[in-house]
Amino acid sequence: MQTAAALRHAQRILVITGAGLSADSGLPTYRGVGGLYNGTTVDGLPIEMALSGPMLRRDPALCWKYIAELGKACLGAQPNAAHYAIAQLQRIKPDCWVLTQNVDGYHRAAGSPPERLIEIHGQLSPLFCQSCGAVDPQLSEHLQRPLPPLCKKCQGILRPPVVLFQEMLPERAMETLHEEMAKGFDAVLTIGTTASFPYIHEPVLRARVAGGFTAEINPQRTDHSAAMDVFLGCRALEVMELLISHI
Ligand SMILES: [Zn+2]
């Protein structure tokens, strides 16, 4: 396998993961929550509006209805073999980083080291109070109670450290990404992401310009497929274990 050989020779590797990876664990994507019908939630809103920063301020109970749906889905599933294979790659390659769009925390659960993990859309837990900043680790307990969840100390409204629609990407995560991109990557592997954000395009382009290796694993071709050295048209679950076993 060309991809296994390229990863074997690479030192600095960036693995970019998206919803397709966790879909293999049975998780819905952002756009798959809310009983969507023709792109609209049961509340008659596009999910991009229901799950947005402005909605959390205007109608916390409504926004939380959809955060809770994501939360229940994440707590009800587990990392899959591909998450574990990526963590194994990071053990073999101490300069292998993971950049994920997923908020489920499955990379950490599978053993990816937090110091080489960039969660660009944040994570669903622990919750924190928007009024006093107190941290509350009881996501699953709160999901059993009336929403929105309230702070034990000041009764302020809690929220997850996740990037909702119309919110900024976390500064620290972006800084880390730029620092690591500046050092360069020998290989960039994208898995299960169809989005075309600059934070995906840029590392891929930079690796190519610098003569590095790029590959994509996705059931369907995407906007970046044509720019990759290798396109593997399958699910991560089907290839990652095999791929890592050859490195
Ligand atoms: Zn509080």
mmCIF file of C-alpha atoms and ligand atoms in Angstrom:
data_model
loop_
_atom_site.group_PDB
_atom_site.id
_atom_site.type_symbol
_atom_site.label_atom_id
_atom_site.label_comp_id
_atom_site.label_asym_id
_atom_site.label_seq_id
_atom_site.Cartn_x
_atom_site.Cartn_y
_atom_site.Cartn_z
ATOM 1 C CA MET A 1 0.000 0.000 0.000
ATOM 2 C CA GLN A 2 1.387 3.345 -1.076
ATOM 3 C CA THR A 3 -0.253 5.083 1.888
ATOM 4 C CA ALA A 4 1.255 2.706 4.469
ATOM 5 C CA ALA A 5 4.715 3.122 2.912
ATOM 6 C CA ALA A 6 4.421 6.913 2.890
ATOM 7 C CA LEU A 7 3.297 7.000 6.529
ATOM 8 C CA ARG A 8 6.091 4.603 7.523
ATOM 9 C CA HIS A 9 8.707 7.015 6.158
ATOM 10 C CA ALA A 10 7.041 10.162 7.484
ATOM 11 C CA GLN A 11 7.933 11.670 10.863
ATOM 12 C CA ARG A 12 5.610 14.629 11.124
ATOM 13 C CA ILE A 13 2.095 13.482 10.296
ATOM 14 C CA LEU A 14 -1.233 15.310 10.533
ATOM 15 C CA VAL A 15 -4.443 13.268 10.625
ATOM 16 C CA ILE A 16 -7.562 15.402 10.029
ATOM 17 C CA THR A 17 -10.819 13.739 11.035
ATOM 18 C CA GLY A 18 -14.474 14.646 10.532
ATOM 19 C CA ALA A 19 -17.982 13.351 11.109
ATOM 20 C CA GLY A 20 -17.520 10.339 8.815
ATOM 21 C CA LEU A 21 -15.122 8.799 11.345
ATOM 22 C CA SER A 22 -17.626 8.922 14.198
ATOM 23 C CA ALA A 23 -20.507 7.993 11.892
ATOM 24 C CA ASP A 24 -18.932 4.527 12.012
ATOM 25 C CA SER A 25 -19.625 4.599 15.782
ATOM 26 C CA GLY A 26 -23.274 5.352 14.985
ATOM 27 C CA LEU A 27 -23.164 9.096 15.692
ATOM 28 C CA PRO A 28 -25.287 11.536 13.699
ATOM 29 C CA THR A 29 -23.564 14.551 12.136
ATOM 30 C CA TYR A 30 -24.578 18.068 13.187
ATOM 31 C CA ARG A 31 -26.926 18.119 10.268
ATOM 32 C CA GLY A 32 -28.309 14.722 11.228
ATOM 33 C CA VAL A 33 -29.748 15.780 14.599
ATOM 34 C CA GLY A 34 -33.162 17.211 15.363
ATOM 35 C CA GLY A 35 -35.325 14.828 13.350
ATOM 36 C CA LEU A 36 -34.474 16.879 10.292
ATOM 37 C CA TYR A 37 -37.026 16.984 7.534
ATOM 38 C CA ASN A 38 -36.123 18.885 4.380
ATOM 39 C CA GLY A 39 -33.281 20.504 6.293
ATOM 40 C CA THR A 40 -35.569 21.833 9.045
ATOM 41 C CA THR A 41 -35.823 20.741 12.695
ATOM 42 C CA VAL A 42 -39.096 19.813 14.436
ATOM 43 C CA ASP A 43 -39.139 23.410 15.692
ATOM 44 C CA GLY A 44 -39.279 24.627 12.107
ATOM 45 C CA LEU A 45 -35.746 26.035 12.164
ATOM 46 C CA PRO A 46 -32.674 25.107 10.156
ATOM 47 C CA ILE A 47 -30.256 23.205 12.428
ATOM 48 C CA GLU A 48 -27.673 25.946 11.748
ATOM 49 C CA MET A 49 -30.004 28.352 13.566
ATOM 50 C CA ALA A 50 -31.188 26.013 16.354
ATOM 51 C CA LEU A 51 -27.607 25.045 17.269
ATOM 52 C CA SER A 52 -26.141 28.564 17.094
ATOM 53 C CA GLY A 53 -24.503 30.922 19.576
ATOM 54 C CA PRO A 54 -27.240 33.570 19.114
ATOM 55 C CA MET A 55 -29.940 30.934 19.813
ATOM 56 C CA LEU A 56 -28.196 29.820 23.015
ATOM 57 C CA ARG A 57 -28.482 33.430 24.217
ATOM 58 C CA ARG A 58 -32.020 34.089 22.936
ATOM 59 C CA ASP A 59 -33.682 30.752 23.760
ATOM 60 C CA PRO A 60 -31.346 28.526 25.806
ATOM 61 C CA ALA A 61 -33.968 25.803 26.278
ATOM 62 C CA LEU A 62 -34.479 25.428 22.524
ATOM 63 C CA CYS A 63 -30.769 25.404 21.729
ATOM 64 C CA TRP A 64 -30.147 22.921 24.545
ATOM 65 C CA LYS A 65 -32.760 20.571 23.110
ATOM 66 C CA TYR A 66 -30.363 19.956 20.211
ATOM 67 C CA ILE A 67 -27.177 20.073 22.286
ATOM 68 C CA ALA A 68 -28.813 17.380 24.436
ATOM 69 C CA GLU A 69 -29.518 15.268 21.390
ATOM 70 C CA LEU A 70 -25.844 15.440 20.390
ATOM 71 C CA GLY A 71 -24.823 14.764 23.992
ATOM 72 C CA LYS A 72 -27.029 11.693 24.331
ATOM 73 C CA ALA A 73 -25.771 10.312 21.023
ATOM 74 C CA CYS A 74 -22.129 10.795 22.066
ATOM 75 C CA LEU A 75 -22.616 9.315 25.536
ATOM 76 C CA GLY A 76 -24.518 6.398 24.039
ATOM 77 C CA ALA A 77 -21.764 5.327 21.619
ATOM 78 C CA GLN A 78 -18.032 4.625 21.762
ATOM 79 C CA PRO A 79 -14.828 5.118 19.788
ATOM 80 C CA ASN A 80 -14.474 2.584 16.987
ATOM 81 C CA ALA A 81 -11.513 0.618 15.625
ATOM 82 C CA ALA A 82 -10.436 3.543 13.432
ATOM 83 C CA HIS A 83 -10.116 5.875 16.462
ATOM 84 C CA TYR A 84 -7.945 3.230 18.175
ATOM 85 C CA ALA A 85 -5.853 2.751 15.015
ATOM 86 C CA ILE A 86 -5.182 6.513 14.880
ATOM 87 C CA ALA A 87 -4.116 6.497 18.560
ATOM 88 C CA GLN A 88 -1.808 3.559 17.748
ATOM 89 C CA LEU A 89 -0.292 5.568 14.868
ATOM 90 C CA GLN A 90 0.398 8.378 17.364
ATOM 91 C CA ARG A 91 2.220 5.921 19.647
ATOM 92 C CA ILE A 92 4.385 4.693 16.756
ATOM 93 C CA LYS A 93 4.988 8.228 15.487
ATOM 94 C CA PRO A 94 5.669 10.699 18.329
ATOM 95 C CA ASP A 95 5.271 13.629 15.911
ATOM 96 C CA CYS A 96 1.841 12.581 14.691
ATOM 97 C CA TRP A 97 -0.920 15.112 15.388
ATOM 98 C CA VAL A 98 -4.691 14.774 15.156
ATOM 99 C CA LEU A 99 -6.920 17.681 14.123
ATOM 100 C CA THR A 100 -10.591 16.828 14.554
ATOM 101 C CA GLN A 101 -13.861 18.558 13.778
ATOM 102 C CA ASN A 102 -15.669 16.079 16.026
ATOM 103 C CA VAL A 103 -16.904 17.125 19.470
ATOM 104 C CA ASP A 104 -17.528 13.626 20.844
ATOM 105 C CA GLY A 105 -14.185 13.239 22.640
ATOM 106 C CA TYR A 106 -13.623 9.793 21.088
ATOM 107 C CA HIS A 107 -9.988 10.471 20.121
ATOM 108 C CA ARG A 108 -9.114 11.072 23.779
ATOM 109 C CA ALA A 109 -11.217 8.093 24.831
ATOM 110 C CA ALA A 110 -9.292 5.929 22.336
ATOM 111 C CA GLY A 111 -5.943 7.045 23.767
ATOM 112 C CA SER A 112 -4.819 9.900 21.535
ATOM 113 C CA PRO A 113 -2.551 12.112 23.689
ATOM 114 C CA PRO A 114 -4.329 15.428 24.487
ATOM 115 C CA GLU A 115 -1.072 17.351 23.850
ATOM 116 C CA ARG A 116 -1.131 16.212 20.193
ATOM 117 C CA LEU A 117 -4.871 16.590 19.672
ATOM 118 C CA ILE A 118 -6.477 19.726 18.251
ATOM 119 C CA GLU A 119 -10.237 19.762 18.784
ATOM 120 C CA ILE A 120 -11.052 22.601 16.415
ATOM 121 C CA HIS A 121 -14.793 22.605 17.222
ATOM 122 C CA GLY A 122 -14.295 22.072 20.953
ATOM 123 C CA GLN A 123 -15.877 19.294 22.959
ATOM 124 C CA LEU A 124 -19.203 18.509 24.639
ATOM 125 C CA SER A 125 -17.905 18.231 28.194
ATOM 126 C CA PRO A 126 -17.194 19.390 30.823
ATOM 127 C CA LEU A 127 -19.944 22.016 30.895
ATOM 128 C CA PHE A 128 -19.177 25.458 32.272
ATOM 129 C CA CYS A 129 -21.277 28.318 33.651
ATOM 130 C CA GLN A 130 -21.677 31.279 31.314
ATOM 131 C CA SER A 131 -22.111 33.605 34.319
ATOM 132 C CA CYS A 132 -19.421 32.593 36.831
ATOM 133 C CA GLY A 133 -17.244 30.184 34.835
ATOM 134 C CA ALA A 134 -17.655 27.248 37.254
ATOM 135 C CA VAL A 135 -16.944 23.879 35.622
ATOM 136 C CA ASP A 136 -19.551 21.120 35.861
ATOM 137 C CA PRO A 137 -18.546 17.619 34.734
ATOM 138 C CA GLN A 138 -22.033 16.084 35.038
ATOM 139 C CA LEU A 139 -23.216 16.201 31.422
ATOM 140 C CA SER A 140 -25.067 12.890 31.551
ATOM 141 C CA GLU A 141 -26.849 13.761 34.823
ATOM 142 C CA HIS A 142 -27.969 17.125 33.423
ATOM 143 C CA LEU A 143 -29.395 15.445 30.339
ATOM 144 C CA GLN A 144 -31.862 13.579 32.603
ATOM 145 C CA ARG A 145 -33.168 16.864 34.063
ATOM 146 C CA PRO A 146 -35.091 19.866 32.673
ATOM 147 C CA LEU A 147 -33.041 21.934 30.208
ATOM 148 C CA PRO A 148 -31.140 24.199 30.081
ATOM 149 C CA PRO A 149 -28.873 22.929 32.877
ATOM 150 C CA LEU A 150 -28.153 25.480 35.602
ATOM 151 C CA CYS A 151 -25.031 26.253 37.625
ATOM 152 C CA LYS A 152 -25.057 24.874 41.185
ATOM 153 C CA LYS A 153 -23.243 27.963 42.470
ATOM 154 C CA CYS A 154 -25.047 30.885 40.804
ATOM 155 C CA GLN A 155 -27.976 29.430 38.800
ATOM 156 C CA GLY A 156 -26.402 30.741 35.589
ATOM 157 C CA ILE A 157 -26.933 28.751 32.387
ATOM 158 C CA LEU A 158 -24.362 26.062 31.660
ATOM 159 C CA ARG A 159 -22.976 25.301 28.198
ATOM 160 C CA PRO A 160 -20.464 22.907 26.673
ATOM 161 C CA PRO A 161 -17.064 24.206 25.435
ATOM 162 C CA VAL A 162 -18.202 23.445 21.901
ATOM 163 C CA VAL A 163 -18.219 25.714 18.843
ATOM 164 C CA LEU A 164 -21.857 26.362 17.922
ATOM 165 C CA PHE A 165 -22.878 27.741 14.542
ATOM 166 C CA GLN A 166 -21.939 31.448 14.184
ATOM 167 C CA GLU A 167 -19.275 31.146 16.889
ATOM 168 C CA MET A 168 -15.527 31.666 16.514
ATOM 169 C CA LEU A 169 -13.089 28.768 16.399
ATOM 170 C CA PRO A 170 -11.131 28.428 19.669
ATOM 171 C CA GLU A 171 -8.080 30.702 19.591
ATOM 172 C CA ARG A 172 -5.720 28.303 21.382
ATOM 173 C CA ALA A 173 -6.543 25.465 18.974
ATOM 174 C CA MET A 174 -5.976 27.708 15.949
ATOM 175 C CA GLU A 175 -2.654 28.921 17.378
ATOM 176 C CA THR A 176 -1.489 25.358 17.933
ATOM 177 C CA LEU A 177 -2.482 24.410 14.393
ATOM 178 C CA HIS A 178 -0.570 27.366 12.926
ATOM 179 C CA GLU A 179 2.507 26.650 15.059
ATOM 180 C CA GLU A 180 2.558 23.032 13.923
ATOM 181 C CA MET A 181 1.853 23.920 10.277
ATOM 182 C CA ALA A 182 4.794 26.325 10.403
ATOM 183 C CA LYS A 183 7.041 23.379 11.393
ATOM 184 C CA GLY A 184 5.659 21.503 8.380
ATOM 185 C CA PHE A 185 4.119 18.062 7.934
ATOM 186 C CA ASP A 186 5.609 15.214 5.864
ATOM 187 C CA ALA A 187 2.203 13.637 5.437
ATOM 188 C CA VAL A 188 -1.411 14.765 5.801
ATOM 189 C CA LEU A 189 -4.229 12.242 5.955
ATOM 190 C CA THR A 190 -7.879 13.381 5.908
ATOM 191 C CA ILE A 191 -10.520 10.960 7.145
ATOM 192 C CA GLY A 192 -14.285 11.242 6.887
ATOM 193 C CA THR A 193 -14.491 14.960 6.339
ATOM 194 C CA THR A 194 -16.387 16.516 3.450
ATOM 195 C CA ALA A 195 -16.172 20.113 4.653
ATOM 196 C CA SER A 196 -13.930 22.551 2.820
ATOM 197 C CA PHE A 197 -12.676 24.822 5.591
ATOM 198 C CA PRO A 198 -9.334 26.652 5.336
ATOM 199 C CA TYR A 199 -8.016 24.654 8.309
ATOM 200 C CA ILE A 200 -8.351 21.522 6.157
ATOM 201 C CA HIS A 201 -7.251 22.923 2.800
ATOM 202 C CA GLU A 202 -4.239 24.777 4.129
ATOM 203 C CA PRO A 203 -2.331 21.877 5.738
ATOM 204 C CA VAL A 204 -3.029 19.728 2.658
ATOM 205 C CA LEU A 205 -1.803 22.415 0.259
ATOM 206 C CA ARG A 206 1.264 23.209 2.357
ATOM 207 C CA ALA A 207 2.252 19.542 2.559
ATOM 208 C CA ARG A 208 1.926 19.213 -1.215
ATOM 209 C CA VAL A 209 3.943 22.346 -1.925
ATOM 210 C CA ALA A 210 6.679 21.056 0.400
ATOM 211 C CA GLY A 211 6.752 17.705 -1.406
ATOM 212 C CA GLY A 212 4.883 15.828 1.316
ATOM 213 C CA PHE A 213 2.386 13.008 0.957
ATOM 214 C CA THR A 214 -1.392 13.559 1.095
ATOM 215 C CA ALA A 215 -4.204 11.021 1.245
ATOM 216 C CA GLU A 216 -7.945 11.029 1.784
ATOM 217 C CA ILE A 217 -10.186 8.290 3.156
ATOM 218 C CA ASN A 218 -13.845 8.936 2.398
ATOM 219 C CA PRO A 219 -16.702 6.844 0.995
ATOM 220 C CA GLN A 220 -17.428 9.611 -1.549
ATOM 221 C CA ARG A 221 -15.131 11.934 -3.424
ATOM 222 C CA THR A 222 -14.974 15.507 -2.091
ATOM 223 C CA ASP A 223 -13.648 18.893 -3.169
ATOM 224 C CA HIS A 224 -10.148 17.945 -2.001
ATOM 225 C CA SER A 225 -10.018 14.439 -3.530
ATOM 226 C CA ALA A 226 -8.460 15.566 -6.792
ATOM 227 C CA ALA A 227 -5.623 17.349 -4.957
ATOM 228 C CA MET A 228 -4.572 14.236 -3.007
ATOM 229 C CA ASP A 229 -1.801 11.787 -3.863
ATOM 230 C CA VAL A 230 -4.088 8.948 -2.856
ATOM 231 C CA PHE A 231 -7.864 8.743 -2.576
ATOM 232 C CA LEU A 232 -9.254 5.696 -0.783
ATOM 233 C CA GLY A 233 -12.986 5.491 -1.477
ATOM 234 C CA CYS A 234 -14.071 3.647 1.639
ATOM 235 C CA ARG A 235 -14.983 4.049 5.300
ATOM 236 C CA ALA A 236 -12.187 4.579 7.822
ATOM 237 C CA LEU A 237 -13.381 1.556 9.783
ATOM 238 C CA GLU A 238 -12.644 -0.664 6.767
ATOM 239 C CA VAL A 239 -9.010 0.384 6.261
ATOM 240 C CA MET A 240 -7.419 2.076 9.251
ATOM 241 C CA GLU A 241 -6.527 -1.062 11.249
ATOM 242 C CA LEU A 242 -5.018 -2.707 8.180
ATOM 243 C CA LEU A 243 -3.176 0.472 7.230
ATOM 244 C CA ILE A 244 -1.619 0.899 10.687
ATOM 245 C CA SER A 245 -0.653 -2.787 10.852
ATOM 246 C CA HIS A 246 1.636 -2.146 7.842
ATOM 247 C CA ILE A 247 3.520 0.767 9.430
HETATM 248 ZN ZN ZN B 1 -22.294 29.954 37.806
#
